[in-house]
């Protein structure tokens, strides 16, 4: 049961990877580094360097549209983006990686059903779900290696 929970959390991060990247980018550009006083004239180079040193703890993304939308808070977003990159790299030369990349790459904008993806790749629906479980289990293990504790 715990593994299923970790898989669901990891899958959410894969589905909304682009939104997480945008939120991290916005947080990085709007953030004022710690230690700078409002009275001091900040050095832009110093500000940029300090922004990169401070780890983002959380970002929020909006999921859905209209009345059915909600805000999702992602803890350790930069670590999750690293987990996503490493998981794709782990599977880069395998059919599993190709299928999962096609499934998750534009999930929010244009969700394609698993049956369509599996049919286009020449695998059964059952194989798709087995591959997805393996892919997400490995992502959860990589997340644990990165020290992500809040699944």
mmCIF file with all atom_site columns, C-alpha atoms in Angstrom:
data_model
loop_
_atom_site.group_PDB
_atom_site.id
_atom_site.type_symbol
_atom_site.label_atom_id
_atom_site.label_alt_id
_atom_site.label_comp_id
_atom_site.label_asym_id
_atom_site.label_entity_id
_atom_site.label_seq_id
_atom_site.pdbx_PDB_ins_code
_atom_site.Cartn_x
_atom_site.Cartn_y
_atom_site.Cartn_z
_atom_site.occupancy
_atom_site.B_iso_or_equiv
_atom_site.pdbx_formal_charge
_atom_site.auth_seq_id
_atom_site.auth_comp_id
_atom_site.auth_asym_id
_atom_site.auth_atom_id
_atom_site.pdbx_PDB_model_num
ATOM 1   C CA . UNK A 1 1   ? 0.000   0.000  0.000   1.00 0.00 ? 1   UNK A CA 1
ATOM 2   C CA . UNK A 1 2   ? 2.837   2.392  0.809   1.00 0.00 ? 2   UNK A CA 1
ATOM 3   C CA . UNK A 1 3   ? 4.481   1.696  -2.557  1.00 0.00 ? 3   UNK A CA 1
ATOM 4   C CA . UNK A 1 4   ? 1.212   2.534  -4.332  1.00 0.00 ? 4   UNK A CA 1
ATOM 5   C CA . UNK A 1 5   ? 1.057   5.837  -2.453  1.00 0.00 ? 5   UNK A CA 1
ATOM 6   C CA . UNK A 1 6   ? 4.653   6.673  -3.474  1.00 0.00 ? 6   UNK A CA 1
ATOM 7   C CA . UNK A 1 7   ? 3.827   5.770  -7.072  1.00 0.00 ? 7   UNK A CA 1
ATOM 8   C CA . UNK A 1 8   ? 0.790   8.089  -7.077  1.00 0.00 ? 8   UNK A CA 1
ATOM 9   C CA . UNK A 1 9   ? 2.834   10.975 -5.692  1.00 0.00 ? 9   UNK A CA 1
ATOM 10  C CA . UNK A 1 10  ? 5.620   10.382 -8.219  1.00 0.00 ? 10  UNK A CA 1
ATOM 11  C CA . UNK A 1 11  ? 3.084   10.154 -11.037 1.00 0.00 ? 11  UNK A CA 1
ATOM 12  C CA . UNK A 1 12  ? 1.598   13.514 -10.057 1.00 0.00 ? 12  UNK A CA 1
ATOM 13  C CA . UNK A 1 13  ? 5.070   15.064 -10.339 1.00 0.00 ? 13  UNK A CA 1
ATOM 14  C CA . UNK A 1 14  ? 5.565   13.517 -13.794 1.00 0.00 ? 14  UNK A CA 1
ATOM 15  C CA . UNK A 1 15  ? 2.132   14.640 -14.990 1.00 0.00 ? 15  UNK A CA 1
ATOM 16  C CA . UNK A 1 16  ? 2.683   18.248 -13.978 1.00 0.00 ? 16  UNK A CA 1
ATOM 17  C CA . UNK A 1 17  ? 6.414   18.513 -14.618 1.00 0.00 ? 17  UNK A CA 1
ATOM 18  C CA . UNK A 1 18  ? 6.056   21.573 -16.855 1.00 0.00 ? 18  UNK A CA 1
ATOM 19  C CA . UNK A 1 19  ? 3.946   23.408 -14.285 1.00 0.00 ? 19  UNK A CA 1
ATOM 20  C CA . UNK A 1 20  ? 6.479   22.603 -11.575 1.00 0.00 ? 20  UNK A CA 1
ATOM 21  C CA . UNK A 1 21  ? 9.304   23.909 -13.775 1.00 0.00 ? 21  UNK A CA 1
ATOM 22  C CA . UNK A 1 22  ? 7.361   27.125 -14.423 1.00 0.00 ? 22  UNK A CA 1
ATOM 23  C CA . UNK A 1 23  ? 6.609   27.583 -10.710 1.00 0.00 ? 23  UNK A CA 1
ATOM 24  C CA . UNK A 1 24  ? 10.274  27.054 -9.804  1.00 0.00 ? 24  UNK A CA 1
ATOM 25  C CA . UNK A 1 25  ? 11.328  29.562 -12.455 1.00 0.00 ? 25  UNK A CA 1
ATOM 26  C CA . UNK A 1 26  ? 8.835   32.150 -11.206 1.00 0.00 ? 26  UNK A CA 1
ATOM 27  C CA . UNK A 1 27  ? 9.872   31.592 -7.596  1.00 0.00 ? 27  UNK A CA 1
ATOM 28  C CA . UNK A 1 28  ? 13.522  31.981 -8.522  1.00 0.00 ? 28  UNK A CA 1
ATOM 29  C CA . UNK A 1 29  ? 12.985  35.261 -10.388 1.00 0.00 ? 29  UNK A CA 1
ATOM 30  C CA . UNK A 1 30  ? 10.691  36.848 -7.816  1.00 0.00 ? 30  UNK A CA 1
ATOM 31  C CA . UNK A 1 31  ? 12.625  35.805 -4.747  1.00 0.00 ? 31  UNK A CA 1
ATOM 32  C CA . UNK A 1 32  ? 14.751  38.270 -2.790  1.00 0.00 ? 32  UNK A CA 1
ATOM 33  C CA . UNK A 1 33  ? 17.752  36.541 -1.279  1.00 0.00 ? 33  UNK A CA 1
ATOM 34  C CA . UNK A 1 34  ? 18.009  36.270 2.471   1.00 0.00 ? 34  UNK A CA 1
ATOM 35  C CA . UNK A 1 35  ? 20.257  38.739 4.215   1.00 0.00 ? 35  UNK A CA 1
ATOM 36  C CA . UNK A 1 36  ? 19.721  41.732 1.959   1.00 0.00 ? 36  UNK A CA 1
ATOM 37  C CA . UNK A 1 37  ? 18.173  44.753 3.575   1.00 0.00 ? 37  UNK A CA 1
ATOM 38  C CA . UNK A 1 38  ? 15.647  46.908 1.750   1.00 0.00 ? 38  UNK A CA 1
ATOM 39  C CA . UNK A 1 39  ? 17.768  50.013 2.463   1.00 0.00 ? 39  UNK A CA 1
ATOM 40  C CA . UNK A 1 40  ? 20.847  48.649 0.718   1.00 0.00 ? 40  UNK A CA 1
ATOM 41  C CA . UNK A 1 41  ? 21.254  48.962 -2.999  1.00 0.00 ? 41  UNK A CA 1
ATOM 42  C CA . UNK A 1 42  ? 21.567  45.329 -4.047  1.00 0.00 ? 42  UNK A CA 1
ATOM 43  C CA . UNK A 1 43  ? 24.208  44.110 -6.417  1.00 0.00 ? 43  UNK A CA 1
ATOM 44  C CA . UNK A 1 44  ? 22.385  42.234 -9.252  1.00 0.00 ? 44  UNK A CA 1
ATOM 45  C CA . UNK A 1 45  ? 25.179  39.698 -9.628  1.00 0.00 ? 45  UNK A CA 1
ATOM 46  C CA . UNK A 1 46  ? 25.157  39.046 -5.907  1.00 0.00 ? 46  UNK A CA 1
ATOM 47  C CA . UNK A 1 47  ? 21.377  38.677 -5.899  1.00 0.00 ? 47  UNK A CA 1
ATOM 48  C CA . UNK A 1 48  ? 21.417  36.132 -8.724  1.00 0.00 ? 48  UNK A CA 1
ATOM 49  C CA . UNK A 1 49  ? 24.147  34.107 -7.030  1.00 0.00 ? 49  UNK A CA 1
ATOM 50  C CA . UNK A 1 50  ? 22.334  34.100 -3.693  1.00 0.00 ? 50  UNK A CA 1
ATOM 51  C CA . UNK A 1 51  ? 19.028  33.099 -5.289  1.00 0.00 ? 51  UNK A CA 1
ATOM 52  C CA . UNK A 1 52  ? 20.630  29.955 -6.676  1.00 0.00 ? 52  UNK A CA 1
ATOM 53  C CA . UNK A 1 53  ? 22.203  29.010 -3.351  1.00 0.00 ? 53  UNK A CA 1
ATOM 54  C CA . UNK A 1 54  ? 18.964  29.017 -1.384  1.00 0.00 ? 54  UNK A CA 1
ATOM 55  C CA . UNK A 1 55  ? 16.930  25.851 -1.897  1.00 0.00 ? 55  UNK A CA 1
ATOM 56  C CA . UNK A 1 56  ? 13.234  26.274 -2.638  1.00 0.00 ? 56  UNK A CA 1
ATOM 57  C CA . UNK A 1 57  ? 11.194  24.463 -0.007  1.00 0.00 ? 57  UNK A CA 1
ATOM 58  C CA . UNK A 1 58  ? 7.808   24.570 -1.754  1.00 0.00 ? 58  UNK A CA 1
ATOM 59  C CA . UNK A 1 59  ? 5.986   25.819 -4.814  1.00 0.00 ? 59  UNK A CA 1
ATOM 60  C CA . UNK A 1 60  ? 2.281   25.818 -5.605  1.00 0.00 ? 60  UNK A CA 1
ATOM 61  C CA . UNK A 1 61  ? 0.721   24.904 -8.917  1.00 0.00 ? 61  UNK A CA 1
ATOM 62  C CA . UNK A 1 62  ? -2.867  25.126 -10.103 1.00 0.00 ? 62  UNK A CA 1
ATOM 63  C CA . UNK A 1 63  ? -4.437  21.993 -11.490 1.00 0.00 ? 63  UNK A CA 1
ATOM 64  C CA . UNK A 1 64  ? -7.644  21.787 -13.460 1.00 0.00 ? 64  UNK A CA 1
ATOM 65  C CA . UNK A 1 65  ? -9.885  24.480 -14.855 1.00 0.00 ? 65  UNK A CA 1
ATOM 66  C CA . UNK A 1 66  ? -12.865 26.433 -13.661 1.00 0.00 ? 66  UNK A CA 1
ATOM 67  C CA . UNK A 1 67  ? -14.751 25.239 -10.612 1.00 0.00 ? 67  UNK A CA 1
ATOM 68  C CA . UNK A 1 68  ? -12.836 21.982 -10.533 1.00 0.00 ? 68  UNK A CA 1
ATOM 69  C CA . UNK A 1 69  ? -9.409  23.556 -10.183 1.00 0.00 ? 69  UNK A CA 1
ATOM 70  C CA . UNK A 1 70  ? -7.326  23.360 -7.036  1.00 0.00 ? 70  UNK A CA 1
ATOM 71  C CA . UNK A 1 71  ? -3.900  24.315 -5.793  1.00 0.00 ? 71  UNK A CA 1
ATOM 72  C CA . UNK A 1 72  ? -1.292  21.639 -5.195  1.00 0.00 ? 72  UNK A CA 1
ATOM 73  C CA . UNK A 1 73  ? 1.764   22.368 -3.051  1.00 0.00 ? 73  UNK A CA 1
ATOM 74  C CA . UNK A 1 74  ? 4.925   20.569 -4.114  1.00 0.00 ? 74  UNK A CA 1
ATOM 75  C CA . UNK A 1 75  ? 7.589   20.175 -1.423  1.00 0.00 ? 75  UNK A CA 1
ATOM 76  C CA . UNK A 1 76  ? 11.199  20.050 -2.592  1.00 0.00 ? 76  UNK A CA 1
ATOM 77  C CA . UNK A 1 77  ? 10.294  20.888 -6.213  1.00 0.00 ? 77  UNK A CA 1
ATOM 78  C CA . UNK A 1 78  ? 13.871  21.105 -7.482  1.00 0.00 ? 78  UNK A CA 1
ATOM 79  C CA . UNK A 1 79  ? 14.648  17.680 -6.071  1.00 0.00 ? 79  UNK A CA 1
ATOM 80  C CA . UNK A 1 80  ? 11.555  16.286 -7.793  1.00 0.00 ? 80  UNK A CA 1
ATOM 81  C CA . UNK A 1 81  ? 12.692  17.777 -11.110 1.00 0.00 ? 81  UNK A CA 1
ATOM 82  C CA . UNK A 1 82  ? 16.053  16.052 -10.615 1.00 0.00 ? 82  UNK A CA 1
ATOM 83  C CA . UNK A 1 83  ? 14.232  12.786 -9.863  1.00 0.00 ? 83  UNK A CA 1
ATOM 84  C CA . UNK A 1 84  ? 12.231  13.137 -13.083 1.00 0.00 ? 84  UNK A CA 1
ATOM 85  C CA . UNK A 1 85  ? 15.393  13.766 -15.137 1.00 0.00 ? 85  UNK A CA 1
ATOM 86  C CA . UNK A 1 86  ? 17.194  10.808 -13.547 1.00 0.00 ? 86  UNK A CA 1
ATOM 87  C CA . UNK A 1 87  ? 14.254  8.464  -14.061 1.00 0.00 ? 87  UNK A CA 1
ATOM 88  C CA . UNK A 1 88  ? 13.996  9.370  -17.743 1.00 0.00 ? 88  UNK A CA 1
ATOM 89  C CA . UNK A 1 89  ? 17.789  8.947  -18.055 1.00 0.00 ? 89  UNK A CA 1
ATOM 90  C CA . UNK A 1 90  ? 17.554  5.501  -16.447 1.00 0.00 ? 90  UNK A CA 1
ATOM 91  C CA . UNK A 1 91  ? 15.060  4.414  -19.112 1.00 0.00 ? 91  UNK A CA 1
ATOM 92  C CA . UNK A 1 92  ? 16.351  6.489  -22.045 1.00 0.00 ? 92  UNK A CA 1
ATOM 93  C CA . UNK A 1 93  ? 17.278  3.555  -24.302 1.00 0.00 ? 93  UNK A CA 1
ATOM 94  C CA . UNK A 1 94  ? 14.364  1.285  -23.431 1.00 0.00 ? 94  UNK A CA 1
ATOM 95  C CA . UNK A 1 95  ? 10.826  1.042  -24.803 1.00 0.00 ? 95  UNK A CA 1
ATOM 96  C CA . UNK A 1 96  ? 9.529   1.757  -21.288 1.00 0.00 ? 96  UNK A CA 1
ATOM 97  C CA . UNK A 1 97  ? 11.208  5.154  -21.304 1.00 0.00 ? 97  UNK A CA 1
ATOM 98  C CA . UNK A 1 98  ? 9.840   6.007  -24.741 1.00 0.00 ? 98  UNK A CA 1
ATOM 99  C CA . UNK A 1 99  ? 6.291   5.056  -23.796 1.00 0.00 ? 99  UNK A CA 1
ATOM 100 C CA . UNK A 1 100 ? 6.373   6.891  -20.455 1.00 0.00 ? 100 UNK A CA 1
ATOM 101 C CA . UNK A 1 101 ? 7.892   9.996  -22.028 1.00 0.00 ? 101 UNK A CA 1
ATOM 102 C CA . UNK A 1 102 ? 5.132   10.095 -24.651 1.00 0.00 ? 102 UNK A CA 1
ATOM 103 C CA . UNK A 1 103 ? 2.495   9.549  -21.974 1.00 0.00 ? 103 UNK A CA 1
ATOM 104 C CA . UNK A 1 104 ? 3.687   12.239 -19.564 1.00 0.00 ? 104 UNK A CA 1
ATOM 105 C CA . UNK A 1 105 ? 5.270   14.861 -21.855 1.00 0.00 ? 105 UNK A CA 1
ATOM 106 C CA . UNK A 1 106 ? 2.104   16.893 -22.534 1.00 0.00 ? 106 UNK A CA 1
ATOM 107 C CA . UNK A 1 107 ? -0.176  15.380 -19.929 1.00 0.00 ? 107 UNK A CA 1
ATOM 108 C CA . UNK A 1 108 ? -1.750  18.621 -18.701 1.00 0.00 ? 108 UNK A CA 1
ATOM 109 C CA . UNK A 1 109 ? -2.379  20.191 -22.085 1.00 0.00 ? 109 UNK A CA 1
ATOM 110 C CA . UNK A 1 110 ? -3.295  17.178 -24.166 1.00 0.00 ? 110 UNK A CA 1
ATOM 111 C CA . UNK A 1 111 ? -3.807  14.025 -22.165 1.00 0.00 ? 111 UNK A CA 1
ATOM 112 C CA . UNK A 1 112 ? -3.591  10.870 -24.263 1.00 0.00 ? 112 UNK A CA 1
ATOM 113 C CA . UNK A 1 113 ? -5.247  7.745  -22.928 1.00 0.00 ? 113 UNK A CA 1
ATOM 114 C CA . UNK A 1 114 ? -2.997  4.800  -22.041 1.00 0.00 ? 114 UNK A CA 1
ATOM 115 C CA . UNK A 1 115 ? -4.817  2.631  -24.563 1.00 0.00 ? 115 UNK A CA 1
ATOM 116 C CA . UNK A 1 116 ? -3.829  5.001  -27.382 1.00 0.00 ? 116 UNK A CA 1
ATOM 117 C CA . UNK A 1 117 ? -0.199  5.216  -26.284 1.00 0.00 ? 117 UNK A CA 1
ATOM 118 C CA . UNK A 1 118 ? 0.117   1.467  -25.868 1.00 0.00 ? 118 UNK A CA 1
ATOM 119 C CA . UNK A 1 119 ? -1.548  0.854  -29.233 1.00 0.00 ? 119 UNK A CA 1
ATOM 120 C CA . UNK A 1 120 ? 0.779   3.292  -30.994 1.00 0.00 ? 120 UNK A CA 1
ATOM 121 C CA . UNK A 1 121 ? 3.789   1.637  -29.386 1.00 0.00 ? 121 UNK A CA 1
ATOM 122 C CA . UNK A 1 122 ? 2.588   -1.871 -30.214 1.00 0.00 ? 122 UNK A CA 1
ATOM 123 C CA . UNK A 1 123 ? 2.139   -3.101 -26.653 1.00 0.00 ? 123 UNK A CA 1
ATOM 124 C CA . UNK A 1 124 ? -0.929  -4.262 -24.796 1.00 0.00 ? 124 UNK A CA 1
ATOM 125 C CA . UNK A 1 125 ? -2.767  -2.191 -22.219 1.00 0.00 ? 125 UNK A CA 1
ATOM 126 C CA . UNK A 1 126 ? -1.679  -4.643 -19.539 1.00 0.00 ? 126 UNK A CA 1
ATOM 127 C CA . UNK A 1 127 ? 1.967   -4.215 -20.574 1.00 0.00 ? 127 UNK A CA 1
ATOM 128 C CA . UNK A 1 128 ? 1.597   -0.431 -20.442 1.00 0.00 ? 128 UNK A CA 1
ATOM 129 C CA . UNK A 1 129 ? 0.359   -0.559 -16.846 1.00 0.00 ? 129 UNK A CA 1
ATOM 130 C CA . UNK A 1 130 ? 3.093   -3.022 -15.818 1.00 0.00 ? 130 UNK A CA 1
ATOM 131 C CA . UNK A 1 131 ? 5.721   -0.722 -17.353 1.00 0.00 ? 131 UNK A CA 1
ATOM 132 C CA . UNK A 1 132 ? 4.163   2.312  -15.674 1.00 0.00 ? 132 UNK A CA 1
ATOM 133 C CA . UNK A 1 133 ? 4.292   0.599  -12.261 1.00 0.00 ? 133 UNK A CA 1
ATOM 134 C CA . UNK A 1 134 ? 7.947   -0.331 -12.771 1.00 0.00 ? 134 UNK A CA 1
ATOM 135 C CA . UNK A 1 135 ? 8.807   3.198  -13.976 1.00 0.00 ? 135 UNK A CA 1
ATOM 136 C CA . UNK A 1 136 ? 7.055   4.904  -11.051 1.00 0.00 ? 136 UNK A CA 1
ATOM 137 C CA . UNK A 1 137 ? 8.519   2.462  -8.508  1.00 0.00 ? 137 UNK A CA 1
ATOM 138 C CA . UNK A 1 138 ? 11.997  3.333  -9.738  1.00 0.00 ? 138 UNK A CA 1
ATOM 139 C CA . UNK A 1 139 ? 11.111  7.045  -9.563  1.00 0.00 ? 139 UNK A CA 1
ATOM 140 C CA . UNK A 1 140 ? 10.030  6.590  -5.931  1.00 0.00 ? 140 UNK A CA 1
ATOM 141 C CA . UNK A 1 141 ? 13.316  4.849  -5.125  1.00 0.00 ? 141 UNK A CA 1
ATOM 142 C CA . UNK A 1 142 ? 15.290  7.660  -6.775  1.00 0.00 ? 142 UNK A CA 1
ATOM 143 C CA . UNK A 1 143 ? 13.232  10.193 -4.799  1.00 0.00 ? 143 UNK A CA 1
ATOM 144 C CA . UNK A 1 144 ? 14.156  8.400  -1.578  1.00 0.00 ? 144 UNK A CA 1
ATOM 145 C CA . UNK A 1 145 ? 17.821  8.496  -2.621  1.00 0.00 ? 145 UNK A CA 1
ATOM 146 C CA . UNK A 1 146 ? 17.457  12.268 -3.074  1.00 0.00 ? 146 UNK A CA 1
ATOM 147 C CA . UNK A 1 147 ? 16.232  12.558 0.487   1.00 0.00 ? 147 UNK A CA 1
ATOM 148 C CA . UNK A 1 148 ? 12.638  13.343 -0.343  1.00 0.00 ? 148 UNK A CA 1
ATOM 149 C CA . UNK A 1 149 ? 10.787  12.235 2.745   1.00 0.00 ? 149 UNK A CA 1
ATOM 150 C CA . UNK A 1 150 ? 7.346   13.772 2.284   1.00 0.00 ? 150 UNK A CA 1
ATOM 151 C CA . UNK A 1 151 ? 5.633   11.605 -0.251  1.00 0.00 ? 151 UNK A CA 1
#
